[in-house]
Amino acid sequence: MQLPALPDFEPGWVWLAGAGPGDPGLLTLLALKALAEADAVVYDALVDERTLALARAGAVLEFAGKRGGKPSPRQPNISRRLVRLAREGKRVLRLKGGDPFVFGRGGEEALALVAAGVPFRVVPGVTAGIGGLAYAGIPATHRDVNEAVTFVTGHNVTGAVPDGLDWPALARGAPVLVFYMALKHLAEIRDRLISAGRPADEPAAVVSHAATDRQRTLVTTLGRLVEETEAAKMAPPAIVVVGPAVRLAAGLDWLGAIAGRRLDPDPLKLGARRETG
Ligand code: SAH
């Protein structure tokens, strides 16, 4: 197999890359190259160990995330660290879970590099809200289901449910809502959606540790979301998805099928109505 020509990873550069939600098979070629060549890898808690194991022997691995409930290193410290490593002439791989520019503070770190005059490249990754759902058999869009998909964070910079969001507009205008970082405030999110008009019997799912060997999926309804999430002890990191796309999991849980589960070829119950144009 002839791989395409990829840019050189030059000393003194920072590559700000996404590692995808877990499975190292979801790395991009650029992220893989960066792992193979980096002198320093500064990584977050969400980066899978199997991915870190791909780092070049001799690379220095630096953890820059939350561990054991301790607060994460302050963002300016991480940015300063990246600048410093680059100025030492290292090839610096800043590796983040999912995509660095989706709820990942990649933009903040990149701006710090700009301010310091450090050259950098951004390597997008598979974001959990798309790839993690796909590993649970839930397509982010499907022609018969939704013409838009909305990514929402379940908590803002202060840790509270975002107040700047127009919840009634979301409830009205976003057929499929994909929440990141939402487990902590799940009851409030459910209440806001239901009081803004979303039906309690609307399908909802929680996918935790998606695309890792600890992946678990809970399929339920918006009304029962909180109780069932607690009963099933679903733990972060988890994606929460609300909307009819969840019904497709009964047909498309391909990981479940590998494990022997039977898939429903008509999960939307369209029957003879189904015609492709
Ligand atoms: N930049 C990341 C998101 C970071 S915010 C991305 O693009 O995916 C952290 C949140 O991402 C978690 O709280 C969770 O909601 C989600 N997340 C990241 N990895 C996940 C995984 N493997 N399974 C489920 N959710 C995940």
PDB file of N, CA, C and O and ligand atoms in Angstrom, residues 21-22 46 96-100 102-104 126-129 179-182 207-212 236-239, ligand 1:
ATOM      1  N   PRO A  21     -12.419   9.015  19.473  1.00  0.00           N
ATOM      2  CA  PRO A  21     -13.034   8.702  20.751  1.00  0.00           C
ATOM      3  C   PRO A  21     -12.372   7.562  21.519  1.00  0.00           C
ATOM      4  O   PRO A  21     -12.593   7.419  22.720  1.00  0.00           O
ATOM      5  N   GLY A  22     -11.570   6.744  20.882  1.00  0.00           N
ATOM      6  CA  GLY A  22     -10.969   5.635  21.625  1.00  0.00           C
ATOM      7  C   GLY A  22     -10.178   4.726  20.701  1.00  0.00           C
ATOM      8  O   GLY A  22      -8.957   4.818  20.629  1.00  0.00           O
ATOM      9  N   LEU A  46      -8.717  11.704  27.996  1.00  0.00           N
ATOM     10  CA  LEU A  46      -9.590  10.920  27.125  1.00  0.00           C
ATOM     11  C   LEU A  46      -8.830  10.145  26.058  1.00  0.00           C
ATOM     12  O   LEU A  46      -9.422   9.386  25.304  1.00  0.00           O
ATOM     13  N   LYS A  96      -5.453  15.249  21.761  1.00  0.00           N
ATOM     14  CA  LYS A  96      -6.697  15.402  22.518  1.00  0.00           C
ATOM     15  C   LYS A  96      -7.697  14.335  22.103  1.00  0.00           C
ATOM     16  O   LYS A  96      -7.674  13.863  20.978  1.00  0.00           O
ATOM     17  N   GLY A  97      -8.602  14.009  23.018  1.00  0.00           N
ATOM     18  CA  GLY A  97      -9.658  13.061  22.678  1.00  0.00           C
ATOM     19  C   GLY A  97     -10.568  13.645  21.603  1.00  0.00           C
ATOM     20  O   GLY A  97     -10.774  14.857  21.546  1.00  0.00           O
ATOM     21  N   GLY A  98     -11.076  12.797  20.750  1.00  0.00           N
ATOM     22  CA  GLY A  98     -12.032  13.252  19.732  1.00  0.00           C
ATOM     23  C   GLY A  98     -11.394  14.194  18.748  1.00  0.00           C
ATOM     24  O   GLY A  98     -10.341  13.913  18.188  1.00  0.00           O
ATOM     25  N   ASP A  99     -12.025  15.335  18.560  1.00  0.00           N
ATOM     26  CA  ASP A  99     -11.525  16.381  17.667  1.00  0.00           C
ATOM     27  C   ASP A  99     -11.055  17.560  18.524  1.00  0.00           C
ATOM     28  O   ASP A  99     -11.760  17.954  19.458  1.00  0.00           O
ATOM     29  N   PRO A 100      -9.906  18.128  18.196  1.00  0.00           N
ATOM     30  CA  PRO A 100      -9.390  19.188  19.084  1.00  0.00           C
ATOM     31  C   PRO A 100     -10.228  20.464  19.091  1.00  0.00           C
ATOM     32  O   PRO A 100     -10.166  21.230  20.047  1.00  0.00           O
ATOM     33  N   VAL A 102     -13.611  20.544  18.821  1.00  0.00           N
ATOM     34  CA  VAL A 102     -14.994  20.333  19.258  1.00  0.00           C
ATOM     35  C   VAL A 102     -14.990  20.163  20.765  1.00  0.00           C
ATOM     36  O   VAL A 102     -14.536  19.135  21.280  1.00  0.00           O
ATOM     37  N   PHE A 103     -15.453  21.163  21.480  1.00  0.00           N
ATOM     38  CA  PHE A 103     -15.484  21.163  22.942  1.00  0.00           C
ATOM     39  C   PHE A 103     -14.159  20.673  23.522  1.00  0.00           C
ATOM     40  O   PHE A 103     -14.140  19.983  24.543  1.00  0.00           O
ATOM     41  N   GLY A 104     -13.072  21.048  22.876  1.00  0.00           N
ATOM     42  CA  GLY A 104     -11.787  20.502  23.300  1.00  0.00           C
ATOM     43  C   GLY A 104     -10.744  21.549  23.652  1.00  0.00           C
ATOM     44  O   GLY A 104      -9.599  21.205  23.907  1.00  0.00           O
ATOM     45  N   VAL A 126     -11.876  12.255  14.841  1.00  0.00           N
ATOM     46  CA  VAL A 126     -13.276  11.822  14.853  1.00  0.00           C
ATOM     47  C   VAL A 126     -13.874  12.237  16.189  1.00  0.00           C
ATOM     48  O   VAL A 126     -13.428  11.788  17.244  1.00  0.00           O
ATOM     49  N   THR A 127     -14.855  13.105  16.152  1.00  0.00           N
ATOM     50  CA  THR A 127     -15.426  13.582  17.408  1.00  0.00           C
ATOM     51  C   THR A 127     -16.382  12.539  17.997  1.00  0.00           C
ATOM     52  O   THR A 127     -17.044  11.794  17.267  1.00  0.00           O
ATOM     53  N   ALA A 128     -16.427  12.504  19.334  1.00  0.00           N
ATOM     54  CA  ALA A 128     -17.242  11.492  20.015  1.00  0.00           C
ATOM     55  C   ALA A 128     -18.713  11.601  19.629  1.00  0.00           C
ATOM     56  O   ALA A 128     -19.419  10.600  19.553  1.00  0.00           O
ATOM     57  N   GLY A 129     -19.171  12.817  19.367  1.00  0.00           N
ATOM     58  CA  GLY A 129     -20.584  13.012  19.043  1.00  0.00           C
ATOM     59  C   GLY A 129     -20.979  12.468  17.682  1.00  0.00           C
ATOM     60  O   GLY A 129     -22.173  12.339  17.391  1.00  0.00           O
ATOM     61  N   PHE A 179     -25.411  15.666  23.149  1.00  0.00           N
ATOM     62  CA  PHE A 179     -24.816  16.374  24.295  1.00  0.00           C
ATOM     63  C   PHE A 179     -23.473  15.774  24.673  1.00  0.00           C
ATOM     64  O   PHE A 179     -23.352  14.556  24.858  1.00  0.00           O
ATOM     65  N   TYR A 180     -22.490  16.632  24.855  1.00  0.00           N
ATOM     66  CA  TYR A 180     -21.212  16.262  25.448  1.00  0.00           C
ATOM     67  C   TYR A 180     -21.255  16.711  26.918  1.00  0.00           C
ATOM     68  O   TYR A 180     -21.909  17.700  27.253  1.00  0.00           O
ATOM     69  N   MET A 181     -20.494  16.025  27.745  1.00  0.00           N
ATOM     70  CA  MET A 181     -20.320  16.434  29.152  1.00  0.00           C
ATOM     71  C   MET A 181     -21.666  16.676  29.846  1.00  0.00           C
ATOM     72  O   MET A 181     -21.843  17.676  30.535  1.00  0.00           O
ATOM     73  N   ALA A 182     -22.581  15.769  29.669  1.00  0.00           N
ATOM     74  CA  ALA A 182     -23.944  16.050  30.113  1.00  0.00           C
ATOM     75  C   ALA A 182     -24.408  15.210  31.296  1.00  0.00           C
ATOM     76  O   ALA A 182     -25.485  15.460  31.831  1.00  0.00           O
ATOM     77  N   VAL A 207     -24.267   6.803  25.450  1.00  0.00           N
ATOM     78  CA  VAL A 207     -23.181   5.916  25.025  1.00  0.00           C
ATOM     79  C   VAL A 207     -21.954   6.281  25.847  1.00  0.00           C
ATOM     80  O   VAL A 207     -21.440   7.400  25.741  1.00  0.00           O
ATOM     81  N   SER A 208     -21.532   5.371  26.696  1.00  0.00           N
ATOM     82  CA  SER A 208     -20.368   5.702  27.522  1.00  0.00           C
ATOM     83  C   SER A 208     -19.150   4.921  27.057  1.00  0.00           C
ATOM     84  O   SER A 208     -19.268   3.810  26.533  1.00  0.00           O
ATOM     85  N   HIS A 209     -17.984   5.555  27.215  1.00  0.00           N
ATOM     86  CA  HIS A 209     -16.715   4.946  26.776  1.00  0.00           C
ATOM     87  C   HIS A 209     -16.813   4.424  25.352  1.00  0.00           C
ATOM     88  O   HIS A 209     -16.357   3.313  25.047  1.00  0.00           O
ATOM     89  N   ALA A 210     -17.428   5.227  24.503  1.00  0.00           N
ATOM     90  CA  ALA A 210     -17.639   4.801  23.116  1.00  0.00           C
ATOM     91  C   ALA A 210     -16.311   4.482  22.440  1.00  0.00           C
ATOM     92  O   ALA A 210     -15.299   5.144  22.677  1.00  0.00           O
ATOM     93  N   ALA A 211     -16.348   3.467  21.612  1.00  0.00           N
ATOM     94  CA  ALA A 211     -15.179   3.066  20.818  1.00  0.00           C
ATOM     95  C   ALA A 211     -13.986   2.665  21.677  1.00  0.00           C
ATOM     96  O   ALA A 211     -12.839   2.751  21.242  1.00  0.00           O
ATOM     97  N   THR A 212     -14.264   2.261  22.907  1.00  0.00           N
ATOM     98  CA  THR A 212     -13.210   1.672  23.740  1.00  0.00           C
ATOM     99  C   THR A 212     -13.679   0.263  24.101  1.00  0.00           C
ATOM    100  O   THR A 212     -14.823  -0.115  23.796  1.00  0.00           O
ATOM    101  N   PRO A 236     -19.078   8.655  32.977  1.00  0.00           N
ATOM    102  CA  PRO A 236     -18.393   9.448  31.961  1.00  0.00           C
ATOM    103  C   PRO A 236     -17.073   8.789  31.540  1.00  0.00           C
ATOM    104  O   PRO A 236     -16.528   8.023  32.323  1.00  0.00           O
ATOM    105  N   PRO A 237     -16.570   9.090  30.350  1.00  0.00           N
ATOM    106  CA  PRO A 237     -17.154  10.006  29.384  1.00  0.00           C
ATOM    107  C   PRO A 237     -18.338   9.372  28.666  1.00  0.00           C
ATOM    108  O   PRO A 237     -18.311   8.192  28.357  1.00  0.00           O
ATOM    109  N   ALA A 238     -19.359  10.182  28.451  1.00  0.00           N
ATOM    110  CA  ALA A 238     -20.539   9.661  27.772  1.00  0.00           C
ATOM    111  C   ALA A 238     -21.145  10.729  26.876  1.00  0.00           C
ATOM    112  O   ALA A 238     -21.110  11.921  27.191  1.00  0.00           O
ATOM    113  N   ILE A 239     -21.696  10.260  25.789  1.00  0.00           N
ATOM    114  CA  ILE A 239     -22.473  11.107  24.890  1.00  0.00           C
ATOM    115  C   ILE A 239     -23.938  10.811  25.149  1.00  0.00           C
ATOM    116  O   ILE A 239     -24.326   9.645  25.296  1.00  0.00           O
TER     117      ILE A 239
HETATM  118  N1  SAH B   1     -12.893  16.970  21.850  1.00  0.00           N
HETATM  119  C1  SAH B   1     -13.728  15.849  22.271  1.00  0.00           C
HETATM  120  C2  SAH B   1     -14.719  16.282  23.326  1.00  0.00           C
HETATM  121  C3  SAH B   1     -14.084  16.697  24.612  1.00  0.00           C
HETATM  122  S1  SAH B   1     -15.262  17.137  25.837  1.00  0.00           S
HETATM  123  C4  SAH B   1     -14.423  15.250  21.059  1.00  0.00           C
HETATM  124  O1  SAH B   1     -14.389  15.845  19.974  1.00  0.00           O
HETATM  125  O2  SAH B   1     -14.957  14.161  21.163  1.00  0.00           O
HETATM  126  C5  SAH B   1     -15.395  15.661  26.755  1.00  0.00           C
HETATM  127  C6  SAH B   1     -16.689  14.962  26.445  1.00  0.00           C
HETATM  128  O3  SAH B   1     -16.595  14.298  25.194  1.00  0.00           O
HETATM  129  C7  SAH B   1     -17.058  13.879  27.414  1.00  0.00           C
HETATM  130  O4  SAH B   1     -17.678  14.416  28.561  1.00  0.00           O
HETATM  131  C8  SAH B   1     -18.038  13.072  26.590  1.00  0.00           C
HETATM  132  O5  SAH B   1     -19.285  13.749  26.515  1.00  0.00           O
HETATM  133  C9  SAH B   1     -17.395  13.142  25.223  1.00  0.00           C
HETATM  134  N2  SAH B   1     -16.548  11.980  24.929  1.00  0.00           N
HETATM  135  C10 SAH B   1     -15.261  12.002  24.588  1.00  0.00           C
HETATM  136  N3  SAH B   1     -14.806  10.748  24.355  1.00  0.00           N
HETATM  137  C11 SAH B   1     -15.853   9.918  24.549  1.00  0.00           C
HETATM  138  C12 SAH B   1     -16.039   8.509  24.450  1.00  0.00           C
HETATM  139  N4  SAH B   1     -15.058   7.684  24.103  1.00  0.00           N
HETATM  140  N5  SAH B   1     -17.272   8.020  24.707  1.00  0.00           N
HETATM  141  C13 SAH B   1     -18.289   8.826  25.043  1.00  0.00           C
HETATM  142  N6  SAH B   1     -18.163  10.152  25.160  1.00  0.00           N
HETATM  143  C14 SAH B   1     -16.972  10.708  24.910  1.00  0.00           C
END
